[in-house]
PDB file of C-alpha atoms in Angstrom:
ATOM      1  CA  UNK A   1       0.172  -0.394   0.352  1.00  0.00           C
ATOM      2  CA  UNK A   2       1.292   3.682  -1.186  1.00  0.00           C
ATOM      3  CA  UNK A   3       0.911   4.801   2.685  1.00  0.00           C
ATOM      4  CA  UNK A   4       2.795   2.021   3.954  1.00  0.00           C
ATOM      5  CA  UNK A   5       5.860   2.890   1.853  1.00  0.00           C
ATOM      6  CA  UNK A   6       5.597   6.095   2.940  1.00  0.00           C
ATOM      7  CA  UNK A   7       5.811   5.312   6.500  1.00  0.00           C
ATOM      8  CA  UNK A   8       8.766   3.496   5.743  1.00  0.00           C
ATOM      9  CA  UNK A   9      10.514   6.163   3.644  1.00  0.00           C
ATOM     10  CA  UNK A  10       9.848   8.255   6.607  1.00  0.00           C
ATOM     11  CA  UNK A  11      11.619   6.578   8.789  1.00  0.00           C
ATOM     12  CA  UNK A  12      14.324   5.569   6.742  1.00  0.00           C
ATOM     13  CA  UNK A  13      14.329   9.587   6.151  1.00  0.00           C
ATOM     14  CA  UNK A  14      14.931  10.036   9.801  1.00  0.00           C
ATOM     15  CA  UNK A  15      17.620   7.640   9.971  1.00  0.00           C
ATOM     16  CA  UNK A  16      19.569   9.088   7.575  1.00  0.00           C
ATOM     17  CA  UNK A  17      19.265  12.170   8.879  1.00  0.00           C
ATOM     18  CA  UNK A  18      20.186  11.644  12.489  1.00  0.00           C
ATOM     19  CA  UNK A  19      23.475   9.256  11.115  1.00  0.00           C
ATOM     20  CA  UNK A  20      24.318  12.497   9.033  1.00  0.00           C
ATOM     21  CA  UNK A  21      23.984  15.465  11.883  1.00  0.00           C
ATOM     22  CA  UNK A  22      25.960  13.212  14.622  1.00  0.00           C
ATOM     23  CA  UNK A  23      29.823  12.614  11.765  1.00  0.00           C
ATOM     24  CA  UNK A  24      32.199  14.689  11.702  1.00  0.00           C
ATOM     25  CA  UNK A  25      32.364  16.015   7.254  1.00  0.00           C
ATOM     26  CA  UNK A  26      34.849  16.346   4.435  1.00  0.00           C
ATOM     27  CA  UNK A  27      34.101  16.787   1.382  1.00  0.00           C
ATOM     28  CA  UNK A  28      36.185  17.425  -1.542  1.00  0.00           C
ATOM     29  CA  UNK A  29      36.235  19.410  -4.545  1.00  0.00           C
ATOM     30  CA  UNK A  30      32.577  20.958  -3.965  1.00  0.00           C
ATOM     31  CA  UNK A  31      32.901  23.913  -5.703  1.00  0.00           C
ATOM     32  CA  UNK A  32      32.370  21.524  -9.064  1.00  0.00           C
ATOM     33  CA  UNK A  33      29.143  20.570  -7.001  1.00  0.00           C
ATOM     34  CA  UNK A  34      27.972  24.278  -6.642  1.00  0.00           C
ATOM     35  CA  UNK A  35      29.048  24.719 -10.087  1.00  0.00           C
ATOM     36  CA  UNK A  36      26.481  21.781 -11.557  1.00  0.00           C
ATOM     37  CA  UNK A  37      23.993  21.370  -8.953  1.00  0.00           C
ATOM     38  CA  UNK A  38      21.215  23.732 -10.259  1.00  0.00           C
ATOM     39  CA  UNK A  39      22.562  22.737 -14.312  1.00  0.00           C
ATOM     40  CA  UNK A  40      22.755  20.038 -16.806  1.00  0.00           C
ATOM     41  CA  UNK A  41      25.058  17.953 -14.978  1.00  0.00           C
ATOM     42  CA  UNK A  42      24.986  13.387 -14.209  1.00  0.00           C
ATOM     43  CA  UNK A  43      26.025  13.105 -11.070  1.00  0.00           C
ATOM     44  CA  UNK A  44      26.830   9.168 -10.674  1.00  0.00           C
ATOM     45  CA  UNK A  45      26.954   6.805  -7.190  1.00  0.00           C
ATOM     46  CA  UNK A  46      27.998   3.492  -7.524  1.00  0.00           C
ATOM     47  CA  UNK A  47      24.346   2.298  -6.511  1.00  0.00           C
ATOM     48  CA  UNK A  48      26.246   0.628  -3.021  1.00  0.00           C
ATOM     49  CA  UNK A  49      27.097   4.367  -2.015  1.00  0.00           C
ATOM     50  CA  UNK A  50      23.265   6.564  -2.084  1.00  0.00           C
ATOM     51  CA  UNK A  51      22.884   6.266   1.852  1.00  0.00           C
ATOM     52  CA  UNK A  52      24.807   9.582   2.559  1.00  0.00           C
ATOM     53  CA  UNK A  53      24.907  11.416  -0.631  1.00  0.00           C
ATOM     54  CA  UNK A  54      21.503  11.974  -0.398  1.00  0.00           C
ATOM     55  CA  UNK A  55      21.499  14.713   2.764  1.00  0.00           C
ATOM     56  CA  UNK A  56      24.425  15.973   0.906  1.00  0.00           C
ATOM     57  CA  UNK A  57      22.619  16.549  -2.285  1.00  0.00           C
ATOM     58  CA  UNK A  58      19.196  17.800  -0.432  1.00  0.00           C
ATOM     59  CA  UNK A  59      21.321  20.147   2.060  1.00  0.00           C
ATOM     60  CA  UNK A  60      24.158  21.583  -1.016  1.00  0.00           C
ATOM     61  CA  UNK A  61      20.776  22.582  -3.107  1.00  0.00           C
ATOM     62  CA  UNK A  62      20.441  20.456  -5.706  1.00  0.00           C
ATOM     63  CA  UNK A  63      17.868  20.652  -8.113  1.00  0.00           C
ATOM     64  CA  UNK A  64      17.873  17.136 -10.306  1.00  0.00           C
ATOM     65  CA  UNK A  65      15.544  14.620 -10.893  1.00  0.00           C
ATOM     66  CA  UNK A  66      17.161  10.422 -10.276  1.00  0.00           C
ATOM     67  CA  UNK A  67      16.360   7.331 -12.153  1.00  0.00           C
ATOM     68  CA  UNK A  68      13.969   5.334 -10.070  1.00  0.00           C
ATOM     69  CA  UNK A  69      13.116   1.442 -11.097  1.00  0.00           C
ATOM     70  CA  UNK A  70       9.136   0.648 -11.409  1.00  0.00           C
ATOM     71  CA  UNK A  71       9.502  -1.924  -9.235  1.00  0.00           C
ATOM     72  CA  UNK A  72       8.160  -2.204  -5.848  1.00  0.00           C
ATOM     73  CA  UNK A  73      11.295  -1.788  -4.052  1.00  0.00           C
ATOM     74  CA  UNK A  74      12.078   1.302  -6.724  1.00  0.00           C
ATOM     75  CA  UNK A  75       9.096   2.899  -5.691  1.00  0.00           C
ATOM     76  CA  UNK A  76       9.764   3.319  -2.126  1.00  0.00           C
ATOM     77  CA  UNK A  77      12.872   4.760  -3.076  1.00  0.00           C
ATOM     78  CA  UNK A  78      11.801   6.981  -5.379  1.00  0.00           C
ATOM     79  CA  UNK A  79       9.532   8.675  -2.522  1.00  0.00           C
ATOM     80  CA  UNK A  80      12.539   8.407   0.340  1.00  0.00           C
ATOM     81  CA  UNK A  81      14.306  10.303  -2.717  1.00  0.00           C
ATOM     82  CA  UNK A  82      11.266  12.387  -2.769  1.00  0.00           C
ATOM     83  CA  UNK A  83      11.343  13.313   0.958  1.00  0.00           C
ATOM     84  CA  UNK A  84      15.311  14.487   0.405  1.00  0.00           C
ATOM     85  CA  UNK A  85      13.688  17.428  -2.395  1.00  0.00           C
ATOM     86  CA  UNK A  86      14.757  15.261  -5.762  1.00  0.00           C
ATOM     87  CA  UNK A  87      11.771  14.012  -8.215  1.00  0.00           C
ATOM     88  CA  UNK A  88      12.249  10.854 -10.077  1.00  0.00           C
ATOM     89  CA  UNK A  89      12.312   9.434 -13.300  1.00  0.00           C
ATOM     90  CA  UNK A  90      10.616   5.853 -13.388  1.00  0.00           C
ATOM     91  CA  UNK A  91      13.013   2.941 -15.326  1.00  0.00           C
ATOM     92  CA  UNK A  92      16.017   1.240 -15.929  1.00  0.00           C
ATOM     93  CA  UNK A  93      18.289   0.280 -18.178  1.00  0.00           C
ATOM     94  CA  UNK A  94      16.047  -3.061 -18.106  1.00  0.00           C
ATOM     95  CA  UNK A  95      12.734  -2.389 -17.970  1.00  0.00           C
ATOM     96  CA  UNK A  96      11.663   1.261 -19.780  1.00  0.00           C
ATOM     97  CA  UNK A  97      15.487   2.234 -20.843  1.00  0.00           C
ATOM     98  CA  UNK A  98      14.730   4.065 -23.887  1.00  0.00           C
ATOM     99  CA  UNK A  99      11.269   5.865 -21.458  1.00  0.00           C
ATOM    100  CA  UNK A 100      13.927   6.869 -19.440  1.00  0.00           C
ATOM    101  CA  UNK A 101      16.405   8.486 -21.589  1.00  0.00           C
ATOM    102  CA  UNK A 102      13.768  10.249 -23.041  1.00  0.00           C
ATOM    103  CA  UNK A 103      13.276  12.053 -20.214  1.00  0.00           C
ATOM    104  CA  UNK A 104      16.393  12.563 -19.193  1.00  0.00           C
ATOM    105  CA  UNK A 105      17.473  14.113 -22.375  1.00  0.00           C
ATOM    106  CA  UNK A 106      14.527  16.096 -21.522  1.00  0.00           C
ATOM    107  CA  UNK A 107      14.765  16.857 -18.366  1.00  0.00           C
ATOM    108  CA  UNK A 108      18.430  18.207 -19.563  1.00  0.00           C
ATOM    109  CA  UNK A 109      17.769  19.542 -21.967  1.00  0.00           C
ATOM    110  CA  UNK A 110      15.198  22.419 -19.647  1.00  0.00           C
ATOM    111  CA  UNK A 111      19.128  23.527 -18.615  1.00  0.00           C
ATOM    112  CA  UNK A 112      17.652  24.244 -14.778  1.00  0.00           C
ATOM    113  CA  UNK A 113      17.532  20.405 -13.643  1.00  0.00           C
ATOM    114  CA  UNK A 114      20.659  17.768 -13.047  1.00  0.00           C
ATOM    115  CA  UNK A 115      20.075  14.406 -13.154  1.00  0.00           C
ATOM    116  CA  UNK A 116      21.495  11.555 -10.151  1.00  0.00           C
ATOM    117  CA  UNK A 117      21.944   8.357 -11.290  1.00  0.00           C
ATOM    118  CA  UNK A 118      23.964   4.653 -10.678  1.00  0.00           C
ATOM    119  CA  UNK A 119      25.447   3.594 -13.146  1.00  0.00           C
ATOM    120  CA  UNK A 120      25.906  -0.175 -12.015  1.00  0.00           C
ATOM    121  CA  UNK A 121      21.981  -0.284 -11.142  1.00  0.00           C
ATOM    122  CA  UNK A 122      19.094  -1.140 -10.569  1.00  0.00           C
ATOM    123  CA  UNK A 123      20.347  -4.629 -10.493  1.00  0.00           C
ATOM    124  CA  UNK A 124      24.656  -5.015 -11.809  1.00  0.00           C
ATOM    125  CA  UNK A 125      26.538  -5.976 -11.876  1.00  0.00           C
ATOM    126  CA  UNK A 126      28.123  -4.165  -9.268  1.00  0.00           C
ATOM    127  CA  UNK A 127      31.450  -1.529 -10.204  1.00  0.00           C
ATOM    128  CA  UNK A 128      30.418  -2.286 -13.570  1.00  0.00           C
ATOM    129  CA  UNK A 129      29.901   0.879 -15.396  1.00  0.00           C
ATOM    130  CA  UNK A 130      26.762   0.454 -18.028  1.00  0.00           C
ATOM    131  CA  UNK A 131      26.084   3.033 -20.956  1.00  0.00           C
ATOM    132  CA  UNK A 132      23.348   4.995 -19.492  1.00  0.00           C
ATOM    133  CA  UNK A 133      25.026   7.781 -18.495  1.00  0.00           C
ATOM    134  CA  UNK A 134      26.933   8.494 -21.067  1.00  0.00           C
ATOM    135  CA  UNK A 135      23.823   8.437 -23.013  1.00  0.00           C
ATOM    136  CA  UNK A 136      22.545  10.838 -21.403  1.00  0.00           C
ATOM    137  CA  UNK A 137      26.133  13.365 -22.176  1.00  0.00           C
ATOM    138  CA  UNK A 138      26.126  12.963 -25.590  1.00  0.00           C
ATOM    139  CA  UNK A 139      22.985  13.562 -26.253  1.00  0.00           C
ATOM    140  CA  UNK A 140      22.257  16.839 -24.149  1.00  0.00           C
ATOM    141  CA  UNK A 141      26.539  17.772 -24.059  1.00  0.00           C
ATOM    142  CA  UNK A 142      25.708  17.855 -20.044  1.00  0.00           C
ATOM    143  CA  UNK A 143      28.976  16.963 -18.558  1.00  0.00           C
ATOM    144  CA  UNK A 144      29.263  13.411 -16.202  1.00  0.00           C
ATOM    145  CA  UNK A 145      30.621  14.236 -12.759  1.00  0.00           C
ATOM    146  CA  UNK A 146      31.603  11.048 -10.444  1.00  0.00           C
ATOM    147  CA  UNK A 147      30.361  10.864  -6.853  1.00  0.00           C
ATOM    148  CA  UNK A 148      31.376   8.537  -3.799  1.00  0.00           C
ATOM    149  CA  UNK A 149      31.206   8.402   0.130  1.00  0.00           C
ATOM    150  CA  UNK A 150      32.559   6.612   2.940  1.00  0.00           C
ATOM    151  CA  UNK A 151      33.197   6.563   6.514  1.00  0.00           C
ATOM    152  CA  UNK A 152      35.298   5.110   8.579  1.00  0.00           C
ATOM    153  CA  UNK A 153      32.879   3.751  10.486  1.00  0.00           C
ATOM    154  CA  UNK A 154      30.363   1.519   8.819  1.00  0.00           C
ATOM    155  CA  UNK A 155      29.187  -2.170   7.673  1.00  0.00           C
ATOM    156  CA  UNK A 156      28.565  -3.961   4.320  1.00  0.00           C
ATOM    157  CA  UNK A 157      24.651  -4.988   3.102  1.00  0.00           C
ATOM    158  CA  UNK A 158      25.470  -8.872   2.819  1.00  0.00           C
ATOM    159  CA  UNK A 159      24.109  -8.434  -1.396  1.00  0.00           C
ATOM    160  CA  UNK A 160      24.990  -7.896  -4.643  1.00  0.00           C
ATOM    161  CA  UNK A 161      26.243  -4.373  -4.562  1.00  0.00           C
ATOM    162  CA  UNK A 162      27.710  -4.298  -1.279  1.00  0.00           C
ATOM    163  CA  UNK A 163      25.499  -1.663   0.149  1.00  0.00           C
ATOM    164  CA  UNK A 164      28.160   0.691   2.499  1.00  0.00           C
ATOM    165  CA  UNK A 165      25.563   2.167   6.109  1.00  0.00           C
ATOM    166  CA  UNK A 166      27.620   4.593   8.129  1.00  0.00           C
ATOM    167  CA  UNK A 167      27.364   4.468  11.578  1.00  0.00           C
ATOM    168  CA  UNK A 168      26.934   7.237  13.768  1.00  0.00           C
ATOM    169  CA  UNK A 169      29.569   9.491  15.402  1.00  0.00           C
ATOM    170  CA  UNK A 170      31.719   8.903  11.674  1.00  0.00           C
ATOM    171  CA  UNK A 171      33.166  10.569   9.494  1.00  0.00           C
ATOM    172  CA  UNK A 172      32.027  10.996   6.533  1.00  0.00           C
ATOM    173  CA  UNK A 173      34.512  11.675   2.905  1.00  0.00           C
ATOM    174  CA  UNK A 174      32.645  13.125  -0.068  1.00  0.00           C
ATOM    175  CA  UNK A 175      34.733  13.180  -3.005  1.00  0.00           C
ATOM    176  CA  UNK A 176      33.208  15.050  -5.824  1.00  0.00           C
ATOM    177  CA  UNK A 177      35.470  14.414  -9.449  1.00  0.00           C
ATOM    178  CA  UNK A 178      36.069  16.465 -11.877  1.00  0.00           C
ATOM    179  CA  UNK A 179      33.545  16.974 -15.084  1.00  0.00           C
ATOM    180  CA  UNK A 180      33.506  14.046 -17.479  1.00  0.00           C
ATOM    181  CA  UNK A 181      32.242  15.999 -21.105  1.00  0.00           C
ATOM    182  CA  UNK A 182      31.277  13.287 -24.795  1.00  0.00           C
ATOM    183  CA  UNK A 183      31.095  14.099 -27.300  1.00  0.00           C
ATOM    184  CA  UNK A 184      27.905  14.295 -29.443  1.00  0.00           C
ATOM    185  CA  UNK A 185      29.842  12.959 -32.666  1.00  0.00           C
ATOM    186  CA  UNK A 186      32.345   9.952 -30.691  1.00  0.00           C
ATOM    187  CA  UNK A 187      32.168   6.637 -32.114  1.00  0.00           C
ATOM    188  CA  UNK A 188      31.724   2.982 -31.135  1.00  0.00           C
ATOM    189  CA  UNK A 189      35.553   1.947 -29.852  1.00  0.00           C
ATOM    190  CA  UNK A 190      35.628   5.184 -28.370  1.00  0.00           C
ATOM    191  CA  UNK A 191      32.558   5.180 -27.504  1.00  0.00           C
ATOM    192  CA  UNK A 192      33.780   2.425 -24.948  1.00  0.00           C
ATOM    193  CA  UNK A 193      37.141   3.765 -24.592  1.00  0.00           C
ATOM    194  CA  UNK A 194      35.495   6.853 -22.696  1.00  0.00           C
ATOM    195  CA  UNK A 195      33.103   4.568 -20.609  1.00  0.00           C
ATOM    196  CA  UNK A 196      36.279   2.477 -19.288  1.00  0.00           C
ATOM    197  CA  UNK A 197      38.220   5.191 -18.505  1.00  0.00           C
ATOM    198  CA  UNK A 198      34.769   6.322 -16.255  1.00  0.00           C
ATOM    199  CA  UNK A 199      34.717   3.353 -14.402  1.00  0.00           C
ATOM    200  CA  UNK A 200      38.689   3.102 -13.884  1.00  0.00           C
ATOM    201  CA  UNK A 201      37.651   6.612 -12.247  1.00  0.00           C
ATOM    202  CA  UNK A 202      34.843   5.270 -10.696  1.00  0.00           C
ATOM    203  CA  UNK A 203      36.880   2.036  -8.647  1.00  0.00           C
ATOM    204  CA  UNK A 204      39.922   4.432  -8.186  1.00  0.00           C
ATOM    205  CA  UNK A 205      37.596   6.839  -5.932  1.00  0.00           C
ATOM    206  CA  UNK A 206      36.407   3.946  -3.801  1.00  0.00           C
ATOM    207  CA  UNK A 207      39.428   2.169  -3.886  1.00  0.00           C
ATOM    208  CA  UNK A 208      41.082   4.799  -2.195  1.00  0.00           C
ATOM    209  CA  UNK A 209      38.272   6.609   0.199  1.00  0.00           C
ATOM    210  CA  UNK A 210      37.691   2.433   1.534  1.00  0.00           C
ATOM    211  CA  UNK A 211      41.735   2.420   1.470  1.00  0.00           C
ATOM    212  CA  UNK A 212      41.389   5.203   4.294  1.00  0.00           C
ATOM    213  CA  UNK A 213      39.611   4.078   7.175  1.00  0.00           C
ATOM    214  CA  UNK A 214      40.734   0.503   6.183  1.00  0.00           C
ATOM    215  CA  UNK A 215      37.621  -1.340   4.499  1.00  0.00           C
ATOM    216  CA  UNK A 216      38.795  -4.367   2.234  1.00  0.00           C
ATOM    217  CA  UNK A 217      35.354  -5.490   1.110  1.00  0.00           C
ATOM    218  CA  UNK A 218      35.443  -3.753  -2.191  1.00  0.00           C
ATOM    219  CA  UNK A 219      38.686  -4.304  -2.506  1.00  0.00           C
ATOM    220  CA  UNK A 220      38.049  -8.076  -1.978  1.00  0.00           C
ATOM    221  CA  UNK A 221      35.590  -7.863  -4.436  1.00  0.00           C
ATOM    222  CA  UNK A 222      37.669  -6.339  -7.096  1.00  0.00           C
ATOM    223  CA  UNK A 223      40.136  -8.787  -6.953  1.00  0.00           C
ATOM    224  CA  UNK A 224      37.852 -11.829  -6.847  1.00  0.00           C
ATOM    225  CA  UNK A 225      36.572 -10.676 -10.337  1.00  0.00           C
ATOM    226  CA  UNK A 226      39.305  -9.751 -11.817  1.00  0.00           C
ATOM    227  CA  UNK A 227      40.483 -13.564 -10.821  1.00  0.00           C
ATOM    228  CA  UNK A 228      38.317 -14.773 -12.820  1.00  0.00           C
ATOM    229  CA  UNK A 229      37.684 -12.795 -14.940  1.00  0.00           C
ATOM    230  CA  UNK A 230      41.727 -13.580 -15.807  1.00  0.00           C
ATOM    231  CA  UNK A 231      41.072 -16.664 -15.512  1.00  0.00           C
ATOM    232  CA  UNK A 232      38.065 -16.613 -18.187  1.00  0.00           C
ATOM    233  CA  UNK A 233      40.701 -14.982 -20.828  1.00  0.00           C
ATOM    234  CA  UNK A 234      43.279 -17.485 -19.781  1.00  0.00           C
ATOM    235  CA  UNK A 235      41.212 -20.553 -20.109  1.00  0.00           C
ATOM    236  CA  UNK A 236      39.022 -18.395 -23.875  1.00  0.00           C
ATOM    237  CA  UNK A 237      42.986 -17.985 -25.135  1.00  0.00           C
ATOM    238  CA  UNK A 238      44.442 -21.085 -24.261  1.00  0.00           C
ATOM    239  CA  UNK A 239      41.108 -22.910 -26.465  1.00  0.00           C
ATOM    240  CA  UNK A 240      41.357 -20.510 -29.216  1.00  0.00           C
ATOM    241  CA  UNK A 241      45.089 -21.804 -29.523  1.00  0.00           C
ATOM    242  CA  UNK A 242      44.464 -25.328 -29.570  1.00  0.00           C
ATOM    243  CA  UNK A 243      42.480 -24.323 -32.449  1.00  0.00           C
ATOM    244  CA  UNK A 244      44.592 -23.283 -34.599  1.00  0.00           C
ATOM    245  CA  UNK A 245      47.075 -25.696 -34.099  1.00  0.00           C
ATOM    246  CA  UNK A 246      47.697 -28.595 -37.266  1.00  0.00           C
ATOM    247  CA  UNK A 247      45.917 -31.851 -36.107  1.00  0.00           C
ATOM    248  CA  UNK A 248      48.975 -34.810 -35.592  1.00  0.00           C
TER     249      UNK A 248
END
């Protein structure tokens, strides 16, 4: 029921505000945030790093739309976003992707709103930048701005995105990255190279920030993922080599 979702969203908002106001904050490159908070820009953050960004965005006076899933959980999160001053665009890469693209382009072309989105949402794979944000940037000229947060005391939820829950009385660090622009005439090869560059920047962000507080869950996941990827690549190379060898 709709009113139940509003109650749950309200309780979540109260909990987030409580944690935020009991914590110390250190924000890097705040000037970029202030420059683009009410202009066409695409602020991107990992799906598991949204908790403490909500109050920062709210108190920072951002005027923005956030992408939310059409599913039940997504609609509840849209209500939570609303309590922090964000409007919602419904859809995802797997559900209503074209609709989201059209809505997002329309929002950015208005000239007075930015967008917030998780490039690895709504269902992963974790820490993998999908194409959506780059398409928005390519079609509108709006810059992509990577954002990340970490906390000195936190725990990771056991879910696909390793959602980071900051604990009260922590030190919260937030880093706003440099704007990244996408040429409207970029070809497919250049597009993929830029997508990988954005992904590398965001992975480096989270590694450095978590490393400061000795939080190694994401680092362990990345190493495990890289190991599996390298193992698959070695197997594929071995199979390809075997096929090219002449039969005796």
